Short mmCIF file of C-alpha atoms in Angstrom, two decimals:
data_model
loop_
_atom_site.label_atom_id
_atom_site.label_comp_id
_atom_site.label_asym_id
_atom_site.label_seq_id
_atom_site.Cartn_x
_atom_site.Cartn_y
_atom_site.Cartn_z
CA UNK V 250 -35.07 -67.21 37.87
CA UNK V 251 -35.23 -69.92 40.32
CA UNK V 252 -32.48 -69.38 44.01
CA UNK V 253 -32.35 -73.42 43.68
CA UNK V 254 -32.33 -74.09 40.18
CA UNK V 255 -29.49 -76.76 40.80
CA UNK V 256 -29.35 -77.98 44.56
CA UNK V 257 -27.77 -80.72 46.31
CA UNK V 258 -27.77 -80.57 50.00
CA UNK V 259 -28.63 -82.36 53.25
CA UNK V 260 -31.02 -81.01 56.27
CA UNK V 261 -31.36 -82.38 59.57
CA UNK V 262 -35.21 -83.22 59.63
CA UNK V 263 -37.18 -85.96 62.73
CA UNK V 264 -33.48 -87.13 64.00
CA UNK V 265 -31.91 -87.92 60.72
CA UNK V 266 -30.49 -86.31 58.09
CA UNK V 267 -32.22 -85.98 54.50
CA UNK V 268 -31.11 -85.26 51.27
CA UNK V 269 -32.52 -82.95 48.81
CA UNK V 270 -31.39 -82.73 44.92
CA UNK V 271 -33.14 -80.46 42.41
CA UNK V 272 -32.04 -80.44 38.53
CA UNK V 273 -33.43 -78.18 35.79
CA UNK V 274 -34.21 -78.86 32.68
CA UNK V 275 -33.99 -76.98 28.90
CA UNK V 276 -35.81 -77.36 25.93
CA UNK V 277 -34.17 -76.54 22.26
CA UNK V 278 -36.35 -76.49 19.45
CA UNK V 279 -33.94 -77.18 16.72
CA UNK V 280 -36.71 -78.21 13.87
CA UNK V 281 -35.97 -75.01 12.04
CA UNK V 282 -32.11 -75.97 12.24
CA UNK V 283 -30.07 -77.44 9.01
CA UNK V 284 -26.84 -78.89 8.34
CA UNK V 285 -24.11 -81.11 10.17
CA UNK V 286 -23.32 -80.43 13.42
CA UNK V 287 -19.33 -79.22 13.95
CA UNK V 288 -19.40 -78.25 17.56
CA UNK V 289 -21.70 -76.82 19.91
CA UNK V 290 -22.20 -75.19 23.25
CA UNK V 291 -24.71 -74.39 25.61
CA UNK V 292 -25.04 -71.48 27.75
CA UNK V 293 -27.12 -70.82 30.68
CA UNK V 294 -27.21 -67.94 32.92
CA UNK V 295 -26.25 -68.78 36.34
CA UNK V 296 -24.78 -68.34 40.12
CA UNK V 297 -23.18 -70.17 42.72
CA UNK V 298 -24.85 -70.13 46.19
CA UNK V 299 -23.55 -73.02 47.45
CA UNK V 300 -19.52 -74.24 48.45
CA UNK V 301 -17.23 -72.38 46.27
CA UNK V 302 -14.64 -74.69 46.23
CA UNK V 303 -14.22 -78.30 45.69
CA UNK V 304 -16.54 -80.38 43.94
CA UNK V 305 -19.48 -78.42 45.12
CA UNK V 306 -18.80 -76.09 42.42
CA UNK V 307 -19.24 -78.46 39.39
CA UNK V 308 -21.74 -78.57 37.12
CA UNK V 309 -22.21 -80.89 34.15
CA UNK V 310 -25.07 -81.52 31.23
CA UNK V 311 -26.61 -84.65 30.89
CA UNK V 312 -29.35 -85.87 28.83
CA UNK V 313 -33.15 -86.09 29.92
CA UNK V 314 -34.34 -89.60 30.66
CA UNK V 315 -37.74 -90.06 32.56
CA UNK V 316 -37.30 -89.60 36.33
CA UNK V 317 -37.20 -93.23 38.39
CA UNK V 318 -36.59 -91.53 42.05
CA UNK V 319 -33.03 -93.70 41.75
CA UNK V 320 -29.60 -91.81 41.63
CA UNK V 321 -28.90 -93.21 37.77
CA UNK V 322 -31.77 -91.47 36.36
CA UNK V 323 -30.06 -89.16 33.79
CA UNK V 324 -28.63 -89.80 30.66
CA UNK V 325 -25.30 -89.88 28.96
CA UNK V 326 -22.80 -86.64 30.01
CA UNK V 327 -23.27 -84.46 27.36
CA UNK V 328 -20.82 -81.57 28.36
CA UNK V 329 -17.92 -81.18 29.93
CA UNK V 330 -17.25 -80.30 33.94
CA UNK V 331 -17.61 -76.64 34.76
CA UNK V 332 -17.13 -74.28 37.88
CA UNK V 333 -20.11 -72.83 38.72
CA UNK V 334 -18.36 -69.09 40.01
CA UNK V 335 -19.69 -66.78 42.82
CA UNK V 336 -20.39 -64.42 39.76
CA UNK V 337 -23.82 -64.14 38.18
CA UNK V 338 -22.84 -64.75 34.08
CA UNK V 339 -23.21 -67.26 31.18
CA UNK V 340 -21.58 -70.18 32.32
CA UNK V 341 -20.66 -72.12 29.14
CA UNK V 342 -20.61 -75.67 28.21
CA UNK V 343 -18.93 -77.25 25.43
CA UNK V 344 -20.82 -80.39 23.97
CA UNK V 345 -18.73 -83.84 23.90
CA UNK V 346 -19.07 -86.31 20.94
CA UNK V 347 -22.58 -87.79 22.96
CA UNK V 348 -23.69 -84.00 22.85
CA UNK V 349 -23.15 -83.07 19.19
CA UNK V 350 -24.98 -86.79 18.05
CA UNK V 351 -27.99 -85.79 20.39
CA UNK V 352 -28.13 -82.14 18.80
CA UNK V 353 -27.30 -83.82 15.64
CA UNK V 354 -30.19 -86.41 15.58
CA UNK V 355 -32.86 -83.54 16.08
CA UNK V 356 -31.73 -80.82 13.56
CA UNK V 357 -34.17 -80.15 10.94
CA UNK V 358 -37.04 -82.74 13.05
CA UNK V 359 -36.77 -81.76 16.50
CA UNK V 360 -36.05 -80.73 20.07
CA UNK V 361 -33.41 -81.74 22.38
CA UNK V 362 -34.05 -81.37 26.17
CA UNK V 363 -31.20 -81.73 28.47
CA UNK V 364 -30.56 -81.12 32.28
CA UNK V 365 -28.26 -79.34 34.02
CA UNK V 366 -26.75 -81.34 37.42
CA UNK V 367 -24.29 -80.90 40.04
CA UNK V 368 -21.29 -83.08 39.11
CA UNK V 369 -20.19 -84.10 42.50
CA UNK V 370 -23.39 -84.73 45.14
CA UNK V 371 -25.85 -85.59 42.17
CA UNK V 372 -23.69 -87.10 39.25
CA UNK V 373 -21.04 -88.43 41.07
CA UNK V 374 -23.16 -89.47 44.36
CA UNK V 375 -21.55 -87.57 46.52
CA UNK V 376 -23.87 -87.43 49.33
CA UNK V 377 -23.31 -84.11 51.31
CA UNK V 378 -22.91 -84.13 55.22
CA UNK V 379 -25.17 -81.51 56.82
CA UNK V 380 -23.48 -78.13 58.34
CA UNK V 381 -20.79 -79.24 54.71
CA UNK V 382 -19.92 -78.45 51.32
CA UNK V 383 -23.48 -77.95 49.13
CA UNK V 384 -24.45 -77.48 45.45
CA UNK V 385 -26.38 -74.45 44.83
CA UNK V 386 -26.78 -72.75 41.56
CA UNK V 387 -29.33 -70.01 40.85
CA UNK V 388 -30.39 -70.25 37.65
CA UNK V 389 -32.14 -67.96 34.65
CA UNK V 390 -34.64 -69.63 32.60
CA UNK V 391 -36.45 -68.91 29.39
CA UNK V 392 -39.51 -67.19 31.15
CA UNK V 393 -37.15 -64.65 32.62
CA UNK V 394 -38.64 -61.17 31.35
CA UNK V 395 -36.88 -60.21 28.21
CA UNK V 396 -34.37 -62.23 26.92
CA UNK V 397 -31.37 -61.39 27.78
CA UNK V 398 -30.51 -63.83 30.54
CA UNK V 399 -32.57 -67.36 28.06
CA UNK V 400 -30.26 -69.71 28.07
CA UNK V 401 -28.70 -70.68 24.74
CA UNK V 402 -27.20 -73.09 22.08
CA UNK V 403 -25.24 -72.30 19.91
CA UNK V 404 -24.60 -74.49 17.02
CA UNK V 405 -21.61 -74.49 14.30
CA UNK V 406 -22.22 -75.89 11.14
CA UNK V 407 -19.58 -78.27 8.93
CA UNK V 408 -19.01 -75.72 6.38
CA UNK V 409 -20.12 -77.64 2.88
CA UNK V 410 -17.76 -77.48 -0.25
CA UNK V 411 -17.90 -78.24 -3.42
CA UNK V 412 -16.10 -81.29 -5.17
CA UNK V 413 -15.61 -79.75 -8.67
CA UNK V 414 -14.35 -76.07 -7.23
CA UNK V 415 -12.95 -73.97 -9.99
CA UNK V 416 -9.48 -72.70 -8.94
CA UNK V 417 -7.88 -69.97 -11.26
CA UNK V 418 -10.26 -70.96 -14.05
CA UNK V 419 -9.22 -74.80 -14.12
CA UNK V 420 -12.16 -77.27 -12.96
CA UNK V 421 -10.23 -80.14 -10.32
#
């Protein structure tokens, strides 16, 4: 696990203050996945270290873009807002209609990567004031031993029917 997996904050540092804001990433491999795409969440094993209240506590997932050192370098939201509590768990997010196209578009051919961000000092540009509020959000990843704390998608499926169903013997 990583104490800063998420982190937005700012440090005093040669007479000014500086800001520091760390995101983490997550790799699904969804080629071995089939079917159309209902709904879907993502889970990820996590903590708050950081403000408790307020925006500080707010997470989001957005999708991966290449890095640009500019604030807009992340993709479409892909999840809703969360509260990151002060109680190591699954914190669950529930894809939006941006999330289930990007799951959608690598089922069966893919992987989707996304990133997990503080919603109010990175998202939102909130800029924190040193000695104030602060994201921090320990996170579990993947190479955690075991598996227990991986983080995970779960994907439900449009269930498929057929058109000529046979109902009390009678084709329709």
């Amino acid at each position: 696990n990583l104490l800063e997996g998420v982190y937005a904050g700012s440090f005093g540092s040669r007479g000014a203050n500086d800001f520091k804001c760390y995101r983490s990433y997550f790799v699904f491999d969804l080629s071995g996945e089939s079917g159309t795409v209902d709904s879907a969440t993502i889970s990820i094993y996590m903590d708050n270290l950081g403000t408790s209240s307020g925006g500080s506590a707010r997470a989001i997932i957005v999708e991966a873009t290449a890095l640009d050192d500019g604030v807009e370098d992340h993709g479409s939201v892909l999840s809703g807002v969360i509260v990151v509590s002060t109680t190591a768990g699954y914190h669950t997010f529930t894809m939006n209609s941006d999330g289930i196209t990007l799951i959608q578009n690598a089922v069966g051919s893919g992987s989707v990567t996304v990133g997990l961000v503080s919603f109010y000092h990175d998202y939102s540009e909130q800029i924190p004031t040193g000695g104030g509020d602060y994201s921090k959000f320990r996170v579990w990843y993947s190479n955690t031993l075991g598996t227990a704390l991986d983080p995970k998608m779960n994907i439900t499926y449009t269930a498929v029917t057929a058109d000529n169903a046979t109902f009390f013997g009678a084709n329709f």
